[in-house]
Amino acid sequence: MVPTTMRKAVAASAAGVAAAVMITGCSSTSTSEASVPQDSGTSTLRAAFAGGSTETLNYLQGPTALDYVRARLVHAPLCELDPGSDDGVAYGVVESIDVSDDLSTYTLHVRDGVTFTDGAALTSADVLYSLQAPVLLEGLPFTKIVARGFDLEAATTPDDATVVLPTLAPIADGRELVCQSMLAIQDGTTEFTPTTPSSGPFTIASFEPGSSTVLERNDDYYGAAPALESIELVSIADGTARVNALRQGQVDYVSGLAPAQARTLDDVDGISVTTSELPYASYLQFTMSTASAPLDDVRVREAIRLAVDREQIVENVYFGRAFVGNDLPALGFPSYDEGIPQREHDPERARELLAEAGAEGMSLELTVGPELAGMVETATLVVEDLRAVGIDAALRELPAGQLFADYQAYLAMPFRAGYNPPAPFEANHTPGTLPEVDALVQAARSGASADERLAASHAAQQLLWQQGNQLGVVFVPNVSAAREGVSGIRELQFPDLAQATVTD
Amino acid sequence: MRTARWLTVRVAAHAATLTVLSAVIFWATEVLPGDAVGVLSGQDATEAERASVREALGLDRPPLQRYGAWVVDALHGDLGTSLISGRDVGEIVGDRLGTSLAVLVPAALLALLLAGALGTAAGLRPGGWLDRVLSGVTLGLVGTPDFLVATALLAAFTVGWPVLPAVALVPAGQTLWQHPDLVVLPALALALGAFGATMRLLRAEVGQVVASPYAELARLNGVRGAAYLRLVVTNAAAPAVHAFALMTAGLLGGAIVVETLFNVPGLGQELTTAVAYRDVPLVQALGLTLGAATLAVLLVGDLVTRALTPPSRSTREHP
């Protein structure tokens, strides 16, 4: 056992990790819910993730999916995104959130009776500290989403059960910001070790970065008691090795499979493959730089969007385990505009538009790297489709890690691959490309009534669909596989193992 | 006495080489496009957030200052902390070195055994049936990529005849050294892929010695059996020992494919990840560890060669 002391250092790979961490919905997910956890006795689940030696208990700096899966089992969430519910969130140690009429103050009510593993009661001071921790402890940028919407320094705790958060500017979606990824930690926590007080359904019995973590059930957990007695999270970096370990019975469950690996498991008896459902799929997109000709011409951008055969990508790259995109983010979230028609594969129209714009035979280099399952393969097909409509397209493939490493170079690429983890559109919109869209998104976040806000959001999406600079071809879910007898795992963006059950 | 002086000079030269290597590695990480800030921030961070990450990592200082600080710390035995996970670099390298060695040591012993036995057997009767069969087999193995050898072994011992674990999962609190069953397949994969070159060199040398007047004289004088074998092998082994040392050094950092497939995260795999993450302190430490280990293995190889070589020839070979 190596109790690792987490020090400064910042962590997280690319954007993937980013919002990646953020979503853990609560209902409306593809769960094989185990309604009655039977024999809550001596069961152990062995689950394998990519992990790696960069693993850390500090989820504010953790670069791998495993870091968040583990943190979510050890620390209770304040609340979670839950696109199906009235408030859009499911409550945790925060039992409700009130919004002032002028949308400028949020009041968080802390659940009574929640305790940390050291016996201390969880109070408003802990909740406020949990919200401030990403800034205080130098968390990675994606963890700081609450600080982007709220004035955390001016926040107050009038009593043990109440946190009052003033917004930086009036916003209606503050609940979604607070609930995107925030876990409850104790006031004053500066380092994360196996013995750091926590409040989640499990506690850490041992932690060896890059190898394994043993978690044991926390019998004092305030919520639904886990059926499992313990969970062993193992780190197996290579997807094929993960599949081999599952097939041989060395582990019960594996996550983060590539499409081809999942396919090899389809015909294996005693193993079932599961895919996270919408909205829990990453948005794989190719951004066109509008800074220079010919991509500054909206006709050229539309031609490129029409040239690509999305169905073919879903079939040939993902073997059907993906969702066709419509050049818009946040598919599956409540404010996603279902009314906008799906952009079809229309190479004829693409050629016409290119001719109108005088851009026939234009050359275009698409830069890509292996940062998301199927990203390079998708880009390869996109380039073929573009060639088919007369564009002199070429693919530039970077080694793993490099795509986002040099951010200035990334921004300067005329046509570049990227992806966004599942997250609501408005709060995660990056302004700067189309001012009109930016204004609409602002209205969608601060409008007086819900109808007004939705109308503004739809108008923004309409504009993005017509004039935007993203070719959004596909939404990529997380693919997992388990042996027979494993159930109750919620396939969110990252799997939630808290209510899993195991039988032989 | 001469050996002691020779050894001192060699060790000093190796220390100098490592010093230069540290500068070269640092320079190489500098010229790589991008840095850990970009890797950590992802594509959606704002400029202000990027700046704060850069400051937190200390990457806002000029390169020379960072290198200088690293050298001073390294001389005090502090290799720094990983930019990505915040873990102590010395601890990570120690872990990975232990894992690498747990596979490498049995693999090297196995390769030595295979190369020694088969190379000698083939060289004693060059052109014989055994020699021809072994030549074919080793040429095939030398030409087969690591992942094919590893995959074939996986198919054979985990699917066809499932007697060995497919993936090295070490129970919490234990090390790979305590689980020989987990080491068998990766070590076998490495040994099979690596012993060919050494074996062929030994075979050629043995063949030459057997055909030399010296060996013929020994045979005519009635030297037989083990004594004859020892005479032949000690006279033939020097070049093969060199080849073996080189091969072993190469495996330490170059067993990435095997490490990946069997999930034995060793130095090679760690270095690949560290470079992808632009984790400079970790790249530095891993690079220097690999450099030092390689030089040490080569030094041992040279020592063995010296011991095997008759003094009259050693003056010529090691001026």
PDB file of N, CA, C and O in Angstrom, chain A residues 2 8-15 53-54 141 144 148 206 208-209 235-236 238 241 248 250 400 402 404-408 410 418-420, chain B residues 33-35 38-40 42-45 47 49-50 52 56 83-87 96 164-167 172-173 260-261 263 270 276-278:
ATOM      1  N   VAL A   2       0.599   2.121  -0.894  1.00  0.00           N
ATOM      2  CA  VAL A   2       1.370   3.344  -1.004  1.00  0.00           C
ATOM      3  C   VAL A   2       0.454   4.534  -0.791  1.00  0.00           C
ATOM      4  O   VAL A   2      -0.193   4.992  -1.703  1.00  0.00           O
ATOM      5  N   LYS A   8       0.800  19.911  -4.997  1.00  0.00           N
ATOM      6  CA  LYS A   8       0.318  20.861  -5.988  1.00  0.00           C
ATOM      7  C   LYS A   8       0.114  20.189  -7.341  1.00  0.00           C
ATOM      8  O   LYS A   8      -0.710  19.321  -7.461  1.00  0.00           O
ATOM      9  N   ALA A   9       0.799  20.558  -8.310  1.00  0.00           N
ATOM     10  CA  ALA A   9       0.681  19.911  -9.596  1.00  0.00           C
ATOM     11  C   ALA A   9      -0.743  19.903 -10.082  1.00  0.00           C
ATOM     12  O   ALA A   9      -1.687  19.696  -9.354  1.00  0.00           O
ATOM     13  N   VAL A  10      -0.843  20.112 -11.327  1.00  0.00           N
ATOM     14  CA  VAL A  10      -2.156  20.194 -11.906  1.00  0.00           C
ATOM     15  C   VAL A  10      -2.283  19.039 -12.849  1.00  0.00           C
ATOM     16  O   VAL A  10      -1.323  18.615 -13.411  1.00  0.00           O
ATOM     17  N   ALA A  11      -3.469  18.503 -12.978  1.00  0.00           N
ATOM     18  CA  ALA A  11      -3.553  17.364 -13.860  1.00  0.00           C
ATOM     19  C   ALA A  11      -4.824  17.287 -14.664  1.00  0.00           C
ATOM     20  O   ALA A  11      -5.809  17.904 -14.333  1.00  0.00           O
ATOM     21  N   ALA A  12      -4.761  16.536 -15.667  1.00  0.00           N
ATOM     22  CA  ALA A  12      -5.893  16.211 -16.539  1.00  0.00           C
ATOM     23  C   ALA A  12      -5.452  16.279 -17.960  1.00  0.00           C
ATOM     24  O   ALA A  12      -4.842  17.222 -18.376  1.00  0.00           O
ATOM     25  N   SER A  13      -5.746  15.244 -18.676  1.00  0.00           N
ATOM     26  CA  SER A  13      -5.392  15.265 -20.072  1.00  0.00           C
ATOM     27  C   SER A  13      -6.431  16.104 -20.748  1.00  0.00           C
ATOM     28  O   SER A  13      -7.487  16.339 -20.233  1.00  0.00           O
ATOM     29  N   ALA A  14      -6.101  16.501 -21.874  1.00  0.00           N
ATOM     30  CA  ALA A  14      -6.951  17.239 -22.769  1.00  0.00           C
ATOM     31  C   ALA A  14      -8.339  17.557 -22.276  1.00  0.00           C
ATOM     32  O   ALA A  14      -8.687  17.420 -21.144  1.00  0.00           O
ATOM     33  N   ALA A  15      -9.106  18.012 -23.197  1.00  0.00           N
ATOM     34  CA  ALA A  15     -10.437  18.443 -22.840  1.00  0.00           C
ATOM     35  C   ALA A  15     -11.260  17.273 -22.399  1.00  0.00           C
ATOM     36  O   ALA A  15     -12.148  17.384 -21.591  1.00  0.00           O
ATOM     37  N   SER A  53      -0.226   5.538 -14.448  1.00  0.00           N
ATOM     38  CA  SER A  53       0.487   5.997 -13.256  1.00  0.00           C
ATOM     39  C   SER A  53       0.167   7.447 -12.936  1.00  0.00           C
ATOM     40  O   SER A  53       0.601   7.963 -11.917  1.00  0.00           O
ATOM     41  N   THR A  54      -0.584   8.133 -13.814  1.00  0.00           N
ATOM     42  CA  THR A  54      -0.965   9.509 -13.510  1.00  0.00           C
ATOM     43  C   THR A  54      -2.168   9.552 -12.567  1.00  0.00           C
ATOM     44  O   THR A  54      -2.625  10.617 -12.193  1.00  0.00           O
ATOM     45  N   PRO A 141      -8.759  23.633 -15.181  1.00  0.00           N
ATOM     46  CA  PRO A 141      -9.748  24.608 -15.647  1.00  0.00           C
ATOM     47  C   PRO A 141     -11.183  24.068 -15.661  1.00  0.00           C
ATOM     48  O   PRO A 141     -12.100  24.751 -15.237  1.00  0.00           O
ATOM     49  N   LYS A 144     -13.428  24.445 -12.703  1.00  0.00           N
ATOM     50  CA  LYS A 144     -13.714  25.782 -12.179  1.00  0.00           C
ATOM     51  C   LYS A 144     -14.999  26.375 -12.747  1.00  0.00           C
ATOM     52  O   LYS A 144     -15.189  27.594 -12.722  1.00  0.00           O
ATOM     53  N   ARG A 148     -16.948  30.393 -12.808  1.00  0.00           N
ATOM     54  CA  ARG A 148     -17.225  31.201 -13.997  1.00  0.00           C
ATOM     55  C   ARG A 148     -18.582  31.890 -13.885  1.00  0.00           C
ATOM     56  O   ARG A 148     -18.844  32.880 -14.541  1.00  0.00           O
ATOM     57  N   SER A 206      -7.002   0.781   0.194  1.00  0.00           N
ATOM     58  CA  SER A 206      -5.626   0.897  -0.271  1.00  0.00           C
ATOM     59  C   SER A 206      -5.619   1.543  -1.646  1.00  0.00           C
ATOM     60  O   SER A 206      -6.576   1.432  -2.399  1.00  0.00           O
ATOM     61  N   GLU A 208      -2.843   2.227  -4.919  1.00  0.00           N
ATOM     62  CA  GLU A 208      -1.545   2.170  -5.574  1.00  0.00           C
ATOM     63  C   GLU A 208      -1.710   2.732  -6.972  1.00  0.00           C
ATOM     64  O   GLU A 208      -2.279   2.073  -7.843  1.00  0.00           O
ATOM     65  N   PRO A 209      -1.246   3.967  -7.201  1.00  0.00           N
ATOM     66  CA  PRO A 209      -1.464   4.606  -8.496  1.00  0.00           C
ATOM     67  C   PRO A 209      -0.945   3.743  -9.638  1.00  0.00           C
ATOM     68  O   PRO A 209       0.142   3.181  -9.551  1.00  0.00           O
ATOM     69  N   SER A 235      -6.112  -0.766 -12.849  1.00  0.00           N
ATOM     70  CA  SER A 235      -5.662   0.051 -13.958  1.00  0.00           C
ATOM     71  C   SER A 235      -5.032  -0.853 -15.014  1.00  0.00           C
ATOM     72  O   SER A 235      -4.045  -1.522 -14.761  1.00  0.00           O
ATOM     73  N   ILE A 236      -5.661  -0.916 -16.184  1.00  0.00           N
ATOM     74  CA  ILE A 236      -5.085  -1.658 -17.312  1.00  0.00           C
ATOM     75  C   ILE A 236      -5.093  -0.698 -18.490  1.00  0.00           C
ATOM     76  O   ILE A 236      -6.137  -0.398 -19.058  1.00  0.00           O
ATOM     77  N   ASP A 238      -4.067  -0.653 -21.630  1.00  0.00           N
ATOM     78  CA  ASP A 238      -4.399  -1.009 -23.004  1.00  0.00           C
ATOM     79  C   ASP A 238      -5.786  -1.641 -23.100  1.00  0.00           C
ATOM     80  O   ASP A 238      -6.132  -2.536 -22.328  1.00  0.00           O
ATOM     81  N   ALA A 241      -5.827  -5.413 -23.659  1.00  0.00           N
ATOM     82  CA  ALA A 241      -5.488  -6.133 -22.430  1.00  0.00           C
ATOM     83  C   ALA A 241      -6.685  -6.146 -21.477  1.00  0.00           C
ATOM     84  O   ALA A 241      -6.940  -7.151 -20.808  1.00  0.00           O
ATOM     85  N   GLN A 248     -10.918 -13.631 -19.601  1.00  0.00           N
ATOM     86  CA  GLN A 248     -10.333 -14.700 -18.792  1.00  0.00           C
ATOM     87  C   GLN A 248     -10.871 -14.730 -17.379  1.00  0.00           C
ATOM     88  O   GLN A 248     -10.468 -15.560 -16.581  1.00  0.00           O
ATOM     89  N   GLN A 250     -10.439 -12.419 -15.094  1.00  0.00           N
ATOM     90  CA  GLN A 250      -9.595 -11.740 -14.106  1.00  0.00           C
ATOM     91  C   GLN A 250     -10.286 -10.517 -13.527  1.00  0.00           C
ATOM     92  O   GLN A 250      -9.982 -10.098 -12.424  1.00  0.00           O
ATOM     93  N   ALA A 400      -0.336  10.655 -29.992  1.00  0.00           N
ATOM     94  CA  ALA A 400      -1.214  10.809 -28.833  1.00  0.00           C
ATOM     95  C   ALA A 400      -0.732  11.934 -27.935  1.00  0.00           C
ATOM     96  O   ALA A 400       0.456  12.059 -27.668  1.00  0.00           O
ATOM     97  N   GLN A 402      -0.543  15.126 -28.425  1.00  0.00           N
ATOM     98  CA  GLN A 402      -0.016  16.363 -28.985  1.00  0.00           C
ATOM     99  C   GLN A 402      -1.088  17.342 -29.461  1.00  0.00           C
ATOM    100  O   GLN A 402      -0.865  18.547 -29.501  1.00  0.00           O
ATOM    101  N   PHE A 404      -3.834  18.715 -28.302  1.00  0.00           N
ATOM    102  CA  PHE A 404      -4.171  19.853 -27.452  1.00  0.00           C
ATOM    103  C   PHE A 404      -2.970  20.403 -26.690  1.00  0.00           C
ATOM    104  O   PHE A 404      -3.081  21.407 -25.999  1.00  0.00           O
ATOM    105  N   ALA A 405      -1.816  19.721 -26.791  1.00  0.00           N
ATOM    106  CA  ALA A 405      -0.664  20.124 -25.974  1.00  0.00           C
ATOM    107  C   ALA A 405      -0.169  21.516 -26.357  1.00  0.00           C
ATOM    108  O   ALA A 405       0.170  22.317 -25.510  1.00  0.00           O
ATOM    109  N   ASP A 406      -0.122  21.782 -27.650  1.00  0.00           N
ATOM    110  CA  ASP A 406       0.335  23.091 -28.101  1.00  0.00           C
ATOM    111  C   ASP A 406      -0.894  23.885 -28.513  1.00  0.00           C
ATOM    112  O   ASP A 406      -1.311  23.865 -29.670  1.00  0.00           O
ATOM    113  N   TYR A 407      -1.481  24.615 -27.533  1.00  0.00           N
ATOM    114  CA  TYR A 407      -2.791  25.209 -27.765  1.00  0.00           C
ATOM    115  C   TYR A 407      -2.759  26.311 -28.812  1.00  0.00           C
ATOM    116  O   TYR A 407      -3.678  26.428 -29.627  1.00  0.00           O
ATOM    117  N   GLN A 408      -1.701  27.096 -28.829  1.00  0.00           N
ATOM    118  CA  GLN A 408      -1.612  28.161 -29.835  1.00  0.00           C
ATOM    119  C   GLN A 408      -1.600  27.563 -31.233  1.00  0.00           C
ATOM    120  O   GLN A 408      -2.277  28.028 -32.139  1.00  0.00           O
ATOM    121  N   TYR A 410      -2.776  24.706 -32.013  1.00  0.00           N
ATOM    122  CA  TYR A 410      -4.085  24.092 -32.228  1.00  0.00           C
ATOM    123  C   TYR A 410      -5.062  25.122 -32.773  1.00  0.00           C
ATOM    124  O   TYR A 410      -5.782  24.876 -33.747  1.00  0.00           O
ATOM    125  N   GLY A 418     -11.637  17.881 -32.503  1.00  0.00           N
ATOM    126  CA  GLY A 418     -11.746  18.147 -31.078  1.00  0.00           C
ATOM    127  C   GLY A 418     -12.965  17.421 -30.555  1.00  0.00           C
ATOM    128  O   GLY A 418     -13.694  16.795 -31.332  1.00  0.00           O
ATOM    129  N   TYR A 419     -13.149  17.463 -29.259  1.00  0.00           N
ATOM    130  CA  TYR A 419     -14.390  16.885 -28.746  1.00  0.00           C
ATOM    131  C   TYR A 419     -14.784  17.531 -27.430  1.00  0.00           C
ATOM    132  O   TYR A 419     -13.946  18.084 -26.732  1.00  0.00           O
ATOM    133  N   ASN A 420     -16.076  17.509 -27.152  1.00  0.00           N
ATOM    134  CA  ASN A 420     -16.607  18.060 -25.915  1.00  0.00           C
ATOM    135  C   ASN A 420     -17.338  16.963 -25.164  1.00  0.00           C
ATOM    136  O   ASN A 420     -18.195  16.306 -25.723  1.00  0.00           O
TER     137      ASN A 420
ATOM    138  N   PRO B  33       6.693  20.242 -29.643  1.00  0.00           N
ATOM    139  CA  PRO B  33       5.603  21.214 -29.651  1.00  0.00           C
ATOM    140  C   PRO B  33       4.696  21.029 -28.439  1.00  0.00           C
ATOM    141  O   PRO B  33       4.371  19.901 -28.073  1.00  0.00           O
ATOM    142  N   GLY B  34       4.290  22.132 -27.830  1.00  0.00           N
ATOM    143  CA  GLY B  34       3.336  22.068 -26.732  1.00  0.00           C
ATOM    144  C   GLY B  34       3.992  21.822 -25.390  1.00  0.00           C
ATOM    145  O   GLY B  34       5.175  21.535 -25.304  1.00  0.00           O
ATOM    146  N   ASP B  35       3.197  21.947 -24.333  1.00  0.00           N
ATOM    147  CA  ASP B  35       3.691  21.670 -22.996  1.00  0.00           C
ATOM    148  C   ASP B  35       2.563  21.118 -22.130  1.00  0.00           C
ATOM    149  O   ASP B  35       1.436  20.945 -22.589  1.00  0.00           O
ATOM    150  N   GLY B  38      -0.912  22.889 -21.971  1.00  0.00           N
ATOM    151  CA  GLY B  38      -1.896  22.580 -23.003  1.00  0.00           C
ATOM    152  C   GLY B  38      -2.566  21.241 -22.750  1.00  0.00           C
ATOM    153  O   GLY B  38      -3.779  21.095 -22.896  1.00  0.00           O
ATOM    154  N   VAL B  39      -1.757  20.255 -22.348  1.00  0.00           N
ATOM    155  CA  VAL B  39      -2.301  18.917 -22.100  1.00  0.00           C
ATOM    156  C   VAL B  39      -3.323  18.967 -20.969  1.00  0.00           C
ATOM    157  O   VAL B  39      -4.405  18.392 -21.054  1.00  0.00           O
ATOM    158  N   LEU B  40      -2.976  19.697 -19.901  1.00  0.00           N
ATOM    159  CA  LEU B  40      -3.836  19.724 -18.732  1.00  0.00           C
ATOM    160  C   LEU B  40      -5.072  20.588 -18.934  1.00  0.00           C
ATOM    161  O   LEU B  40      -6.145  20.284 -18.418  1.00  0.00           O
ATOM    162  N   GLY B  42      -6.722  21.342 -21.728  1.00  0.00           N
ATOM    163  CA  GLY B  42      -7.721  20.910 -22.695  1.00  0.00           C
ATOM    164  C   GLY B  42      -8.086  22.029 -23.644  1.00  0.00           C
ATOM    165  O   GLY B  42      -7.454  23.076 -23.654  1.00  0.00           O
ATOM    166  N   GLN B  43      -9.138  21.812 -24.432  1.00  0.00           N
ATOM    167  CA  GLN B  43      -9.417  22.767 -25.492  1.00  0.00           C
ATOM    168  C   GLN B  43     -10.373  23.877 -25.082  1.00  0.00           C
ATOM    169  O   GLN B  43     -10.524  24.846 -25.796  1.00  0.00           O
ATOM    170  N   ASP B  44     -11.035  23.758 -23.927  1.00  0.00           N
ATOM    171  CA  ASP B  44     -12.068  24.732 -23.597  1.00  0.00           C
ATOM    172  C   ASP B  44     -11.659  25.761 -22.546  1.00  0.00           C
ATOM    173  O   ASP B  44     -12.457  26.610 -22.167  1.00  0.00           O
ATOM    174  N   ALA B  45     -10.409  25.687 -22.048  1.00  0.00           N
ATOM    175  CA  ALA B  45     -10.002  26.597 -20.982  1.00  0.00           C
ATOM    176  C   ALA B  45      -9.782  28.000 -21.527  1.00  0.00           C
ATOM    177  O   ALA B  45      -9.418  28.181 -22.680  1.00  0.00           O
ATOM    178  N   GLU B  47      -7.814  31.825 -21.490  1.00  0.00           N
ATOM    179  CA  GLU B  47      -6.404  32.209 -21.412  1.00  0.00           C
ATOM    180  C   GLU B  47      -5.972  32.412 -19.958  1.00  0.00           C
ATOM    181  O   GLU B  47      -4.888  32.004 -19.557  1.00  0.00           O
ATOM    182  N   GLU B  49      -7.184  31.004 -17.311  1.00  0.00           N
ATOM    183  CA  GLU B  49      -7.064  29.698 -16.651  1.00  0.00           C
ATOM    184  C   GLU B  49      -5.768  29.008 -17.070  1.00  0.00           C
ATOM    185  O   GLU B  49      -5.089  28.377 -16.260  1.00  0.00           O
ATOM    186  N   ARG B  50      -5.415  29.151 -18.349  1.00  0.00           N
ATOM    187  CA  ARG B  50      -4.151  28.571 -18.824  1.00  0.00           C
ATOM    188  C   ARG B  50      -2.971  29.192 -18.090  1.00  0.00           C
ATOM    189  O   ARG B  50      -2.045  28.507 -17.664  1.00  0.00           O
ATOM    190  N   SER B  52      -2.902  30.496 -15.192  1.00  0.00           N
ATOM    191  CA  SER B  52      -2.786  30.071 -13.792  1.00  0.00           C
ATOM    192  C   SER B  52      -2.244  28.643 -13.701  1.00  0.00           C
ATOM    193  O   SER B  52      -1.499  28.309 -12.778  1.00  0.00           O
ATOM    194  N   ALA B  56       1.158  27.579 -11.801  1.00  0.00           N
ATOM    195  CA  ALA B  56       1.133  26.525 -10.780  1.00  0.00           C
ATOM    196  C   ALA B  56       2.203  25.472 -11.069  1.00  0.00           C
ATOM    197  O   ALA B  56       2.793  24.902 -10.160  1.00  0.00           O
ATOM    198  N   LEU B  83       4.453  16.632 -13.309  1.00  0.00           N
ATOM    199  CA  LEU B  83       3.593  17.775 -13.612  1.00  0.00           C
ATOM    200  C   LEU B  83       2.137  17.346 -13.717  1.00  0.00           C
ATOM    201  O   LEU B  83       1.229  18.139 -13.534  1.00  0.00           O
ATOM    202  N   ILE B  84       1.914  16.093 -14.015  1.00  0.00           N
ATOM    203  CA  ILE B  84       0.547  15.640 -14.270  1.00  0.00           C
ATOM    204  C   ILE B  84      -0.138  15.154 -12.997  1.00  0.00           C
ATOM    205  O   ILE B  84      -1.249  15.560 -12.690  1.00  0.00           O
ATOM    206  N   SER B  85       0.505  14.281 -12.259  1.00  0.00           N
ATOM    207  CA  SER B  85      -0.176  13.691 -11.103  1.00  0.00           C
ATOM    208  C   SER B  85       0.303  14.266  -9.780  1.00  0.00           C
ATOM    209  O   SER B  85      -0.319  14.029  -8.760  1.00  0.00           O
ATOM    210  N   GLY B  86       1.402  15.008  -9.772  1.00  0.00           N
ATOM    211  CA  GLY B  86       1.918  15.548  -8.528  1.00  0.00           C
ATOM    212  C   GLY B  86       2.660  14.515  -7.695  1.00  0.00           C
ATOM    213  O   GLY B  86       3.082  14.798  -6.583  1.00  0.00           O
ATOM    214  N   ARG B  87       2.816  13.289  -8.226  1.00  0.00           N
ATOM    215  CA  ARG B  87       3.534  12.265  -7.470  1.00  0.00           C
ATOM    216  C   ARG B  87       5.030  12.509  -7.520  1.00  0.00           C
ATOM    217  O   ARG B  87       5.554  13.118  -8.445  1.00  0.00           O
ATOM    218  N   ARG B  96       8.376   1.659 -11.549  1.00  0.00           N
ATOM    219  CA  ARG B  96       8.455   1.175 -12.934  1.00  0.00           C
ATOM    220  C   ARG B  96       9.705   0.354 -13.168  1.00  0.00           C
ATOM    221  O   ARG B  96       9.693  -0.621 -13.905  1.00  0.00           O
ATOM    222  N   LEU B 164      -2.362 -19.871 -18.055  1.00  0.00           N
ATOM    223  CA  LEU B 164      -1.668 -18.693 -17.524  1.00  0.00           C
ATOM    224  C   LEU B 164      -2.578 -17.469 -17.614  1.00  0.00           C
ATOM    225  O   LEU B 164      -3.401 -17.374 -18.515  1.00  0.00           O
ATOM    226  N   PRO B 165      -2.430 -16.517 -16.691  1.00  0.00           N
ATOM    227  CA  PRO B 165      -3.246 -15.301 -16.752  1.00  0.00           C
ATOM    228  C   PRO B 165      -2.865 -14.439 -17.956  1.00  0.00           C
ATOM    229  O   PRO B 165      -1.689 -14.349 -18.309  1.00  0.00           O
ATOM    230  N   ALA B 166      -3.876 -13.831 -18.574  1.00  0.00           N
ATOM    231  CA  ALA B 166      -3.634 -13.027 -19.771  1.00  0.00           C
ATOM    232  C   ALA B 166      -2.994 -11.696 -19.424  1.00  0.00           C
ATOM    233  O   ALA B 166      -2.181 -11.162 -20.164  1.00  0.00           O
ATOM    234  N   VAL B 167      -3.382 -11.157 -18.289  1.00  0.00           N
ATOM    235  CA  VAL B 167      -2.967  -9.812 -17.936  1.00  0.00           C
ATOM    236  C   VAL B 167      -2.363  -9.850 -16.539  1.00  0.00           C
ATOM    237  O   VAL B 167      -2.874 -10.528 -15.655  1.00  0.00           O
ATOM    238  N   ALA B 172      -3.338  -5.879  -4.561  1.00  0.00           N
ATOM    239  CA  ALA B 172      -2.929  -4.693  -3.812  1.00  0.00           C
ATOM    240  C   ALA B 172      -1.940  -5.060  -2.712  1.00  0.00           C
ATOM    241  O   ALA B 172      -2.105  -6.063  -2.022  1.00  0.00           O
ATOM    242  N   GLY B 173      -0.904  -4.262  -2.575  1.00  0.00           N
ATOM    243  CA  GLY B 173       0.059  -4.470  -1.507  1.00  0.00           C
ATOM    244  C   GLY B 173       1.167  -5.441  -1.856  1.00  0.00           C
ATOM    245  O   GLY B 173       2.031  -5.721  -1.050  1.00  0.00           O
ATOM    246  N   THR B 260       2.684  -3.324 -22.791  1.00  0.00           N
ATOM    247  CA  THR B 260       1.311  -2.883 -23.023  1.00  0.00           C
ATOM    248  C   THR B 260       0.347  -4.058 -23.087  1.00  0.00           C
ATOM    249  O   THR B 260      -0.689  -4.076 -22.445  1.00  0.00           O
ATOM    250  N   LEU B 261       0.716  -5.073 -23.892  1.00  0.00           N
ATOM    251  CA  LEU B 261      -0.196  -6.203 -24.103  1.00  0.00           C
ATOM    252  C   LEU B 261      -0.446  -6.999 -22.827  1.00  0.00           C
ATOM    253  O   LEU B 261      -1.549  -7.477 -22.595  1.00  0.00           O
ATOM    254  N   ASN B 263       0.041  -5.798 -19.755  1.00  0.00           N
ATOM    255  CA  ASN B 263      -0.178  -4.878 -18.637  1.00  0.00           C
ATOM    256  C   ASN B 263       0.888  -5.005 -17.555  1.00  0.00           C
ATOM    257  O   ASN B 263       0.576  -5.143 -16.377  1.00  0.00           O
ATOM    258  N   GLU B 270       5.931   3.850 -19.465  1.00  0.00           N
ATOM    259  CA  GLU B 270       5.842   5.080 -18.692  1.00  0.00           C
ATOM    260  C   GLU B 270       6.459   6.248 -19.460  1.00  0.00           C
ATOM    261  O   GLU B 270       5.914   7.359 -19.463  1.00  0.00           O
ATOM    262  N   ALA B 276       3.969  11.943 -24.033  1.00  0.00           N
ATOM    263  CA  ALA B 276       2.667  12.391 -24.552  1.00  0.00           C
ATOM    264  C   ALA B 276       2.081  13.486 -23.667  1.00  0.00           C
ATOM    265  O   ALA B 276       1.477  14.428 -24.152  1.00  0.00           O
ATOM    266  N   TYR B 277       2.290  13.370 -22.352  1.00  0.00           N
ATOM    267  CA  TYR B 277       1.756  14.375 -21.416  1.00  0.00           C
ATOM    268  C   TYR B 277       2.689  15.565 -21.246  1.00  0.00           C
ATOM    269  O   TYR B 277       2.382  16.475 -20.493  1.00  0.00           O
ATOM    270  N   ARG B 278       3.860  15.528 -21.867  1.00  0.00           N
ATOM    271  CA  ARG B 278       4.859  16.604 -21.705  1.00  0.00           C
ATOM    272  C   ARG B 278       5.242  16.772 -20.233  1.00  0.00           C
ATOM    273  O   ARG B 278       5.368  17.883 -19.738  1.00  0.00           O
TER     274      ARG B 278
END
